[in-house]
Tab-separated table of C-alpha atoms in Angstrom:
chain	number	residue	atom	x	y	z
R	10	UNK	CA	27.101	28.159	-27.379
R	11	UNK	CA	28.490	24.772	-26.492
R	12	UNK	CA	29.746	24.532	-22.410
R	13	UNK	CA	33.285	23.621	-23.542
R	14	UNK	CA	33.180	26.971	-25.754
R	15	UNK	CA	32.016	29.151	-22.911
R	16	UNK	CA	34.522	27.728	-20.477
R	17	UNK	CA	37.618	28.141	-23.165
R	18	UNK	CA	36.097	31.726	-23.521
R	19	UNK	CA	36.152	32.384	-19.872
R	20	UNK	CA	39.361	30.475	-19.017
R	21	UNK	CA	41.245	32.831	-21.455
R	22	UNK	CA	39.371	36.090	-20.446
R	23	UNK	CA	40.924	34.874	-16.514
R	24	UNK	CA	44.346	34.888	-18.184
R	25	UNK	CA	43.621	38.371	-19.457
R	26	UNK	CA	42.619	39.818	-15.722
R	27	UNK	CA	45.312	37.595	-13.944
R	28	UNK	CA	47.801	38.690	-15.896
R	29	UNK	CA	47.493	42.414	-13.911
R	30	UNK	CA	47.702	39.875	-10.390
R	31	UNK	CA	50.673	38.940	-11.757
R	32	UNK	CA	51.927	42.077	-12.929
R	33	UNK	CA	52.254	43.761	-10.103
R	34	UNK	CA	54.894	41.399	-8.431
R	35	UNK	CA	56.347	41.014	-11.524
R	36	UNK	CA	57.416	45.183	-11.502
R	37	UNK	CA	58.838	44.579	-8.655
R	38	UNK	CA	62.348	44.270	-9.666
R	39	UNK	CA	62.262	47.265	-12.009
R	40	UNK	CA	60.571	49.453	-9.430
R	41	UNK	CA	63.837	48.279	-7.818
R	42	UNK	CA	66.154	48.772	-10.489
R	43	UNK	CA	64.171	52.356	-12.046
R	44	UNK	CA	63.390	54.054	-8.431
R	45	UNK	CA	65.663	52.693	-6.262
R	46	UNK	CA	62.479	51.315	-3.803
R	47	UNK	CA	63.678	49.249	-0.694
R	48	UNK	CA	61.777	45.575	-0.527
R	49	UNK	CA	59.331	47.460	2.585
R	50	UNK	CA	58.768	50.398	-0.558
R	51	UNK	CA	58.191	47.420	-3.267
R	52	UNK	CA	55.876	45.387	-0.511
R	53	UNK	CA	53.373	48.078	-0.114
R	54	UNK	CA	52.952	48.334	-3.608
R	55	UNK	CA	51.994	45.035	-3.553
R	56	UNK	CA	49.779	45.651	-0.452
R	57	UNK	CA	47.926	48.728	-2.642
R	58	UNK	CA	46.915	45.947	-5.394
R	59	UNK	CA	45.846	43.302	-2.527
R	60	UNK	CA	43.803	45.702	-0.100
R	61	UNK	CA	40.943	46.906	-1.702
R	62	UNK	CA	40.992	43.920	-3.381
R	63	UNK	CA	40.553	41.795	0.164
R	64	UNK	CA	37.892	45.149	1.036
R	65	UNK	CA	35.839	45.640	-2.311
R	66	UNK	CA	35.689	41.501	-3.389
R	67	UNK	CA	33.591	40.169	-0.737
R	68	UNK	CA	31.445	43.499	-1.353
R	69	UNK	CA	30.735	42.298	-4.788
R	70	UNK	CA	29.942	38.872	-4.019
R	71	UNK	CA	26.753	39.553	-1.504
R	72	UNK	CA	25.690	42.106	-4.437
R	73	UNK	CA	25.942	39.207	-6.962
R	74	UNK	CA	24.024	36.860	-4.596
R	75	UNK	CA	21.004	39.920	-4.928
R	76	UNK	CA	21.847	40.721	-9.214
R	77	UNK	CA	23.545	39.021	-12.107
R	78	UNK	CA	26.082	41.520	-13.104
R	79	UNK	CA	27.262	40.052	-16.561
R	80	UNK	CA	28.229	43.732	-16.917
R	81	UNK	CA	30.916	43.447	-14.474
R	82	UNK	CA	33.078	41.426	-16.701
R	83	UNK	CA	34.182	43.574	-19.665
R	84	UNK	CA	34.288	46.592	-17.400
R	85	UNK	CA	36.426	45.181	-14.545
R	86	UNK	CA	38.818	43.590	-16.927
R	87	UNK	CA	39.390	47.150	-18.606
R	88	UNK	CA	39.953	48.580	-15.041
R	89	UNK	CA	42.558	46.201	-14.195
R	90	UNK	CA	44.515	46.745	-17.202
R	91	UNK	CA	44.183	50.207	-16.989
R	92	UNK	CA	46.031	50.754	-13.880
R	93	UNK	CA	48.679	48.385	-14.086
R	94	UNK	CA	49.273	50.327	-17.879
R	95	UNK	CA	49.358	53.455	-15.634
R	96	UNK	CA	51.525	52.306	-13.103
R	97	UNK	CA	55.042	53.122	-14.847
R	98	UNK	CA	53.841	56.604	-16.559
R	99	UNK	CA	54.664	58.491	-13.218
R	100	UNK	CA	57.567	58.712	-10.930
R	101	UNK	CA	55.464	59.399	-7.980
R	102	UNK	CA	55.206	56.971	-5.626
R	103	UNK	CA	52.003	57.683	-4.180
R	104	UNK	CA	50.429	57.876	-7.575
R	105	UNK	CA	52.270	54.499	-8.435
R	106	UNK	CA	49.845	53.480	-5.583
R	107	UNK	CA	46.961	54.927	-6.664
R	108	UNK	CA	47.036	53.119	-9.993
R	109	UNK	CA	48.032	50.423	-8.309
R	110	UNK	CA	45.107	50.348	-6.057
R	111	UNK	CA	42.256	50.908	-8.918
R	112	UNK	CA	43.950	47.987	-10.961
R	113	UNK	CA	43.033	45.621	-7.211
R	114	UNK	CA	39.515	47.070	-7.621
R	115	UNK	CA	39.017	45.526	-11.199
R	116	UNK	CA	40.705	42.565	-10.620
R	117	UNK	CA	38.297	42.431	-7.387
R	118	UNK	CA	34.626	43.472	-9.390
R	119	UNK	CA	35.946	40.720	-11.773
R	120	UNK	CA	36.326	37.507	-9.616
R	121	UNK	CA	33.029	36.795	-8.172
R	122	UNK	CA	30.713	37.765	-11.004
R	123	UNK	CA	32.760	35.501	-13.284
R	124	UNK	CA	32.864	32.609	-10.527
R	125	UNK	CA	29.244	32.959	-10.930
R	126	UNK	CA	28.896	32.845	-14.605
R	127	UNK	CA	31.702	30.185	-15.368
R	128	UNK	CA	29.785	27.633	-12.543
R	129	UNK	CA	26.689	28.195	-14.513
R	130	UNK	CA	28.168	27.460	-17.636
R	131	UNK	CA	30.409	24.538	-16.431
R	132	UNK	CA	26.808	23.063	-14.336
R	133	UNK	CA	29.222	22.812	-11.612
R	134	UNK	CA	31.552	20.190	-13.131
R	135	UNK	CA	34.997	20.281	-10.852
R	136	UNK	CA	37.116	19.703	-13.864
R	137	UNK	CA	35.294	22.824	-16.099
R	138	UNK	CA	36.153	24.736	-12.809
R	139	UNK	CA	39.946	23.186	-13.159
R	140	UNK	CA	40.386	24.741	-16.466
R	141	UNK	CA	38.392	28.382	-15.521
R	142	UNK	CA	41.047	28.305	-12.929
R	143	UNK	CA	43.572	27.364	-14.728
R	144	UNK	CA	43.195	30.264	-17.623
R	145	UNK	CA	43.882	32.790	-14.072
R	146	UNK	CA	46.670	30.347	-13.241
R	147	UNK	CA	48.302	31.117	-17.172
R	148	UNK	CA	47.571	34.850	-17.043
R	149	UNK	CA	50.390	34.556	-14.071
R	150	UNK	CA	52.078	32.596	-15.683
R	151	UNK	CA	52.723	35.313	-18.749
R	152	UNK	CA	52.819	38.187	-16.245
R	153	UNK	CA	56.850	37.833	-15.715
R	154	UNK	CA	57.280	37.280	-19.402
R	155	UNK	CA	55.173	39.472	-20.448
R	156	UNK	CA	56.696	42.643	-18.357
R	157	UNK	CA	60.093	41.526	-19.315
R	158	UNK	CA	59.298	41.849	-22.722
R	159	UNK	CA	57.298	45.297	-22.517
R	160	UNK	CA	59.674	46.850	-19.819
R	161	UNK	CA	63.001	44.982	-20.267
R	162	UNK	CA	63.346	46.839	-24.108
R	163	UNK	CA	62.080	50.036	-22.743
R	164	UNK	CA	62.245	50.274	-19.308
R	165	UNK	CA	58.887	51.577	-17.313
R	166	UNK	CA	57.703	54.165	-19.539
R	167	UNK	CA	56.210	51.767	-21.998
R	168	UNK	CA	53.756	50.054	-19.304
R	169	UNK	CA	50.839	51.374	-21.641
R	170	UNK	CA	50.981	48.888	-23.592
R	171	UNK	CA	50.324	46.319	-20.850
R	172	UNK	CA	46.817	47.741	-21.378
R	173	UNK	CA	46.326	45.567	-24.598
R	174	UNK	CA	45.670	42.135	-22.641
R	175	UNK	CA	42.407	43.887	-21.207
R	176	UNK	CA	40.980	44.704	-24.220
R	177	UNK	CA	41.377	41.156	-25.477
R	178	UNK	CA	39.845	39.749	-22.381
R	179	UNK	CA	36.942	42.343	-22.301
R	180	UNK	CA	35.928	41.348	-26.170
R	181	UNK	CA	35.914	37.614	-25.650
R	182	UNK	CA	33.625	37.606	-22.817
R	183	UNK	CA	30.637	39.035	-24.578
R	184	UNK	CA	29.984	36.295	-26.464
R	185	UNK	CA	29.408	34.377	-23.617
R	186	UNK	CA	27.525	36.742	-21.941
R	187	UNK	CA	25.163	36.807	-24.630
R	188	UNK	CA	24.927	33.039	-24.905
R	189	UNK	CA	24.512	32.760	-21.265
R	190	UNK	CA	21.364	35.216	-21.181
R	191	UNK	CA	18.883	32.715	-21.364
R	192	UNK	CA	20.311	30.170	-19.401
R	193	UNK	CA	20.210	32.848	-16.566
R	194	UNK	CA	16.811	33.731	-17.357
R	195	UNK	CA	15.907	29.956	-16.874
R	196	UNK	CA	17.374	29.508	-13.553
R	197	UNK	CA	15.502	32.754	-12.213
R	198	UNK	CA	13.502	32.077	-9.298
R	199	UNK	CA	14.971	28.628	-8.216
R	200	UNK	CA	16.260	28.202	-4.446
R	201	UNK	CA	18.883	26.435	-3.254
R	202	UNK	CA	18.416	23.162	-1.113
R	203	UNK	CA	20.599	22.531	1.315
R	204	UNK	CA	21.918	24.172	4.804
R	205	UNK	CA	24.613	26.426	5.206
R	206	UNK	CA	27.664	24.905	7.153
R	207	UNK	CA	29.557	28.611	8.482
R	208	UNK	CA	31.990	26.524	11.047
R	209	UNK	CA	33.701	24.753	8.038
R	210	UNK	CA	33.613	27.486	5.687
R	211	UNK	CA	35.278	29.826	8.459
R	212	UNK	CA	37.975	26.928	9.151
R	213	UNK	CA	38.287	26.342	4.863
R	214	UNK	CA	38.536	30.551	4.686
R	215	UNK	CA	41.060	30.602	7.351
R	216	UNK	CA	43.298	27.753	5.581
R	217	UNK	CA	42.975	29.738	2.334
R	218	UNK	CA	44.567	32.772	4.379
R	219	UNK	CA	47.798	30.279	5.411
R	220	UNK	CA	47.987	29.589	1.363
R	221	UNK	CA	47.342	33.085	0.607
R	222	UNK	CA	50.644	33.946	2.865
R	223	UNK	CA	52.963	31.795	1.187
R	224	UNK	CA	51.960	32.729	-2.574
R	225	UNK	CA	51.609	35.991	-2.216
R	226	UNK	CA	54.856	36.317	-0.193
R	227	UNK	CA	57.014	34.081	-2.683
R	228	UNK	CA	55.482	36.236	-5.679
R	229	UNK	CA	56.399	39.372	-4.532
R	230	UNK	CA	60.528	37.891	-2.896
R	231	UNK	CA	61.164	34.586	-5.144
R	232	UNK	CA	62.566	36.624	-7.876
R	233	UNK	CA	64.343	38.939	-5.872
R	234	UNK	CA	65.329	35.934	-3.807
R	235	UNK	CA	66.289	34.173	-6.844
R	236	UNK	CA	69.022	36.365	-8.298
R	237	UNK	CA	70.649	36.530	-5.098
R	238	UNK	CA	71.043	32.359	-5.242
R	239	UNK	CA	71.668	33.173	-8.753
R	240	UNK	CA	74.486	35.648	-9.117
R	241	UNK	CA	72.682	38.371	-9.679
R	242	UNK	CA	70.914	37.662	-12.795
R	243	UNK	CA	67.606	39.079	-13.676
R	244	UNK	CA	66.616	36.265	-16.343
R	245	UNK	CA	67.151	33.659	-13.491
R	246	UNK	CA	65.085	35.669	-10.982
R	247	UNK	CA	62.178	36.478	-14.264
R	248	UNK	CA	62.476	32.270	-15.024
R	249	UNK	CA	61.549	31.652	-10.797
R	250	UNK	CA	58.653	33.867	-11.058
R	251	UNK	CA	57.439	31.759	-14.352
R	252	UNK	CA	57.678	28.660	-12.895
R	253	UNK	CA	56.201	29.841	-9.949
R	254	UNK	CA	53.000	30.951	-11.924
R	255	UNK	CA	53.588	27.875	-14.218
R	256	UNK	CA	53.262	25.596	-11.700
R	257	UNK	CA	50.163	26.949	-10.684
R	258	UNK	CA	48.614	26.233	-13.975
R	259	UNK	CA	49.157	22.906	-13.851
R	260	UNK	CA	47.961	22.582	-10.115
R	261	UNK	CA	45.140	24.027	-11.190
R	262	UNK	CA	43.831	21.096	-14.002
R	263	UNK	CA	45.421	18.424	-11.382
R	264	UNK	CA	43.117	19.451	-8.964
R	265	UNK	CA	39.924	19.112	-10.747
R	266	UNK	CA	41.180	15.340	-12.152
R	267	UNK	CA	41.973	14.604	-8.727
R	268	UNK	CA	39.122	15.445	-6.997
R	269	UNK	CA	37.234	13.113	-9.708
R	270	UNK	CA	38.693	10.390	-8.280
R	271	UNK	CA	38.903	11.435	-4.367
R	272	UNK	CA	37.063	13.955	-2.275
R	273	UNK	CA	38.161	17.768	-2.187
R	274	UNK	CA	39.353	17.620	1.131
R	275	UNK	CA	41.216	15.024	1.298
R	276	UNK	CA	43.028	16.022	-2.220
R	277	UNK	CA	43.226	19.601	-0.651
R	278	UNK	CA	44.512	17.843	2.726
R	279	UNK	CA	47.526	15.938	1.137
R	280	UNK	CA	48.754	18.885	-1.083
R	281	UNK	CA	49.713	20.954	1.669
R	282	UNK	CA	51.234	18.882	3.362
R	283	UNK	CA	53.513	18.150	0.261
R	284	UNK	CA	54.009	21.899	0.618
R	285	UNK	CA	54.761	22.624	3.306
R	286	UNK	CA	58.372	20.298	2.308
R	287	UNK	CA	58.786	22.136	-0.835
R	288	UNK	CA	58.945	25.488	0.599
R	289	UNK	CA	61.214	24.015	2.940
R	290	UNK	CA	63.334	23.230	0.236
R	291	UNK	CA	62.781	26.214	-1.828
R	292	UNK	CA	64.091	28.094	1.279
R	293	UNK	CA	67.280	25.785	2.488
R	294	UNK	CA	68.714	23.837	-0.474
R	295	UNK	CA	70.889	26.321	-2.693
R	296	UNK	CA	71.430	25.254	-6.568
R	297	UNK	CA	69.202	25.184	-9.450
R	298	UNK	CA	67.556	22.946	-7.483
R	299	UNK	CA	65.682	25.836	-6.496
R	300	UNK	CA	63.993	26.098	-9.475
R	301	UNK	CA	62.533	21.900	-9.044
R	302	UNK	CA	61.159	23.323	-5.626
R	303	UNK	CA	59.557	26.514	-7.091
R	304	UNK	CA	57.768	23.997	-9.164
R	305	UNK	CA	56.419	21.607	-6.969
R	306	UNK	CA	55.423	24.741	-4.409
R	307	UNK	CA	53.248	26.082	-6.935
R	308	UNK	CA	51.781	22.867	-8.014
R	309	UNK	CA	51.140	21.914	-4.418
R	310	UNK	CA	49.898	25.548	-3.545
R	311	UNK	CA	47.298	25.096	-6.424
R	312	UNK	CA	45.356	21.841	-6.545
R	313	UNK	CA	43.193	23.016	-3.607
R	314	UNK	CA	42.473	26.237	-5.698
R	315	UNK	CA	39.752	25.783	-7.324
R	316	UNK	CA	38.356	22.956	-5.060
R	317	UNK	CA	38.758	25.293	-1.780
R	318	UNK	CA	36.177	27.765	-4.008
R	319	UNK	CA	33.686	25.025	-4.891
R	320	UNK	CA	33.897	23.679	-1.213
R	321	UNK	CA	33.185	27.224	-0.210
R	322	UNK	CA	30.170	27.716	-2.059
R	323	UNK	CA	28.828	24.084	-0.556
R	324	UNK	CA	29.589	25.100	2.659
R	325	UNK	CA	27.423	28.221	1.556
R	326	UNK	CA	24.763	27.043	-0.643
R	327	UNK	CA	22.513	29.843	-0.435
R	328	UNK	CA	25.392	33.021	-0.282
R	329	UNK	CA	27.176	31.528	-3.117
R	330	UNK	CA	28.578	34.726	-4.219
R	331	UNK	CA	29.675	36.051	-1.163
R	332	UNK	CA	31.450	32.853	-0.434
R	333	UNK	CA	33.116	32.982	-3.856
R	334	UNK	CA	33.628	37.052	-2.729
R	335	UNK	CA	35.886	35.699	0.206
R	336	UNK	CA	37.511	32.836	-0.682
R	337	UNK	CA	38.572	34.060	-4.196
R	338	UNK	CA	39.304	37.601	-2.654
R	339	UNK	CA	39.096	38.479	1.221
R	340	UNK	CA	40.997	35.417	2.283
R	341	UNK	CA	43.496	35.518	-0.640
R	342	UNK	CA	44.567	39.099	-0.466
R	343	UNK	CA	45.802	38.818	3.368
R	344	UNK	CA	48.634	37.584	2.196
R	345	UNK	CA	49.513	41.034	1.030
R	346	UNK	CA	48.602	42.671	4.217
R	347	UNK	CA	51.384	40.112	5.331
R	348	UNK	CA	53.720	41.276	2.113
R	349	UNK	CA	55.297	44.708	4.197
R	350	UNK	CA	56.058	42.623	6.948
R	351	UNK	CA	58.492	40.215	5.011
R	352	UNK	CA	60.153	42.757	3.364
R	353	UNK	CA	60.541	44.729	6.383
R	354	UNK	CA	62.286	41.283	8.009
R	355	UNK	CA	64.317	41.611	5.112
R	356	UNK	CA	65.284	44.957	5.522
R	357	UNK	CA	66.792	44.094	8.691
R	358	UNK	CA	67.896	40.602	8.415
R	359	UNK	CA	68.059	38.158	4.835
R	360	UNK	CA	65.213	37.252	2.874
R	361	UNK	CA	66.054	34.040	3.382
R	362	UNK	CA	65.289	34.920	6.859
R	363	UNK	CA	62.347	36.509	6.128
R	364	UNK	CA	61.038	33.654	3.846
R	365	UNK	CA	61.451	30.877	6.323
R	366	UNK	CA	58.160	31.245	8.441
R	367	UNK	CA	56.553	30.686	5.150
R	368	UNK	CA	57.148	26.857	5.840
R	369	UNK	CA	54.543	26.463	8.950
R	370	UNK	CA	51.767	28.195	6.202
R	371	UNK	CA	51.058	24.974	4.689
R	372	UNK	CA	50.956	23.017	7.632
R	373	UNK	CA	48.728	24.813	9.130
R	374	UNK	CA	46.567	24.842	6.347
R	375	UNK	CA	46.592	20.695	6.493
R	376	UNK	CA	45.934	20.914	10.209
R	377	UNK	CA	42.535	22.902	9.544
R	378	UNK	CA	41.646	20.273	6.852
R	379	UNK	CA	41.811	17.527	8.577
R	380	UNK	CA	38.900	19.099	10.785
R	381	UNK	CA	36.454	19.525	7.697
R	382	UNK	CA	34.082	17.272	6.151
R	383	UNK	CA	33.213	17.093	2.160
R	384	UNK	CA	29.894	18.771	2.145
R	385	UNK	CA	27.048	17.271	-0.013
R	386	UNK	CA	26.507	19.469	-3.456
R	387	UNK	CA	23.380	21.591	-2.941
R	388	UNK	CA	20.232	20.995	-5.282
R	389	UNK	CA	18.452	23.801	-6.720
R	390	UNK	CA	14.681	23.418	-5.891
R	391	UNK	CA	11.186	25.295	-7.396
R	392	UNK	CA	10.120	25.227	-10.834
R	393	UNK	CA	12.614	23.051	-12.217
R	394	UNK	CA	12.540	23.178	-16.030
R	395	UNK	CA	12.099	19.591	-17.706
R	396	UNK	CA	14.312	17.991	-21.113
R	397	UNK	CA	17.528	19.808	-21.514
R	398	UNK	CA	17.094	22.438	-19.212
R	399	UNK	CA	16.780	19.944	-16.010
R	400	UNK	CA	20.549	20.108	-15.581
R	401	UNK	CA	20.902	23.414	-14.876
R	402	UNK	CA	18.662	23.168	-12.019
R	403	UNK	CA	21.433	20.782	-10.518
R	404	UNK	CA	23.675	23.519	-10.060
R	405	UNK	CA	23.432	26.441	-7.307
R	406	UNK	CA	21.833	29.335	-9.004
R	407	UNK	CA	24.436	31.863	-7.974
R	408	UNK	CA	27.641	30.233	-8.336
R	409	UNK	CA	31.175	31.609	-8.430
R	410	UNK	CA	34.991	31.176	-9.654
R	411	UNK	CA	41.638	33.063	-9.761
């Protein structure tokens, strides 16, 4: 199978698993609306689908740094659909939870086993990485619209059918599991070349926690937060949240082109501190032009994406999975461990209140790049294979990347 036919593959198999990341913020409102949950009620919901997720997702990546795990794949995606398609069957609120929590642990088996397997198909190209990201940054995307259209006509009871998404994802990946066999099997027994750098990728992880706060926390209150500025209408508070996940999606492909042309960190360096204005305005300035600063948030919030989880894995050339483990889960899901404590701030004051603090995120995120260097990318050494197999021996064996 052609590389641009495994990463289209993989890209839209992300969609299919991000979609549940997406889904769960995206309930929100009709959790609201159905049960009558307070924003503190709605934000450990949230939490349920971020911590084992932030637990479990580092796990996986030192196992994938020992085993390939193509396995993973299919099986994870089907777990993350499943309990998000659970989710709305029940009225209990601790089982809402529970369902909650084992859709996190798919969505956290899937991450760095795919990072792994979409790096060795893409030979570590930044833009290949763009678009594998950016198929995560579309499932999001379709979350809002996707609920809405499900649950809107129906109300809750008809989450099942979110399940469908899964199965779609799960079939397309075996293809490229299968055409990726032997291109595994080649690699086996290779070493990576090159030192690990743990001060930088502890100041990158930390950054990644700053962005992690601000996404996560204007996922789960932008719509909310939205039909208030709004007058109370649910389509403008559903359009936020898509343009908040749209936005990431192109981010996502920006990145990759950008990084072409300058270094990671300095792309990564200069797009939060764009940010860190746009949440500002996102916050302060009322109108639709709310909607213009939504946009350029997400954008801004997602050119380092995929570039913060190559640097990662150059910073760690010979743990590549467990620094794909923590930067595409440990680090990210913080920012629901953060979620209860906006919407209790909310409880007790505005969510405009309780969105504010979201500005210094950014900026902080800028500060700690302007203290790291652009590593070198490693070089696989030992029994490289010759003619058209010598690429793939330019690429760390155990790669990652939504």
């Amino acid at each position: 199978m052609r590389r641009n036919s495994s990463i289209t593959l993989l890209s839209v198999g992300h969609a299919c698993v991000d979609i549940y990341q997406g889904a769960v913020a995206s309930l929100v409102p009709y959790f609201v609306a159905e049960r009558a949950y307070s924003y503190a009620a709605v934000s450990g919901i949230v939490l349920a689908a971020s911590l084992l997720s932030s637990v479990v997702q580092p796990v996986f990546g030192v196992l994938t740094d020992r085993w390939a795990m193509p396995w993973l794949l299919p099986l994870s995606t089907l777990l993350g659909g499943v309990g998000i398609a659970l989710s709305g069957v029940s009225d209990s609120y601790t089982l809402t939870l529970a369902v909650v929590a084992l859709s996190g642990v798919g969505v956290a088996a899937y991450h760095p086993e795919s990072a792994r397997v979409a790096r060795l198909a893409s030979n570590g190209s930044h833009s290949a990485m763009g678009w594998f990201s950016l198929g995560g940054n579309l499932g999001f995307a379709l979350a809002p619209v996707l609920v809405a259209c499900v649950v809107a006509t129906g109300g809750l009871r008809l989450t099942p059918l979110l399940v469908i998404p899964a199965a779609i994802g799960a079939a397309l990946c075996l293809p490229v599991l299968r055409a990726l066999g032997a291109q595994q099997a080649s690699t086996a027994g290779k070493t990576v070349k090159g030192e690990d750098d743990t001060s930088s990728f502890i100041r990158l992880s930390l950054a990644v926690v700053c962005r992690s706060i601000v996404f996560i926390g204007l996922s789960t209150f932008v719509s909310l937060y939205t039909t208030q500025r709004m007058d109370g209408s649910k389509a403008a508070g559903t359009a936020a949240l898509f343009l908040l996940y749209l936005g990431g999606a192109v981010g996502s492909v920006l990145g990759g082109s950008l990084a072409n042309r300058w270094d990671r960190v300095t792309v990564s360096r200069w797009s939060y501190l764009l940010t860190a204005g746009s949440v500002a305005g996102l916050v302060f300035i009322p109108g639709p032009a709310l909607y213009l600063f939504v946009m350029l948030t997400s954008a801004g919030l997602y050119i380092p994406f995929s570039l913060q989880v190559t640097l990662g894995q150059d910073y760690l050339p010979s743990r590549v999975g467990t620094a794909s483990g923590i930067t595409l889960g440990l680090t990210v899901s913080v920012g629901g461990l953060v979620s209860p404590l906006i919407g209790s701030v909310a409880d007790k004051t505005s969510l405009q209140t309780a969105l504010a603090p979201l500005i210094l995120m950014p900026a902080l995120s800028w500060l700690l790049f302007r203290t790291l260097p652009e590593p070198a990318v490693p070089q696989s050494v030992d029994a490289a294979p010759k003619g058209e197999d010598a690429d793939v021996a330019h690429s760390p064996v155990q790669p990652d990347p939504r």
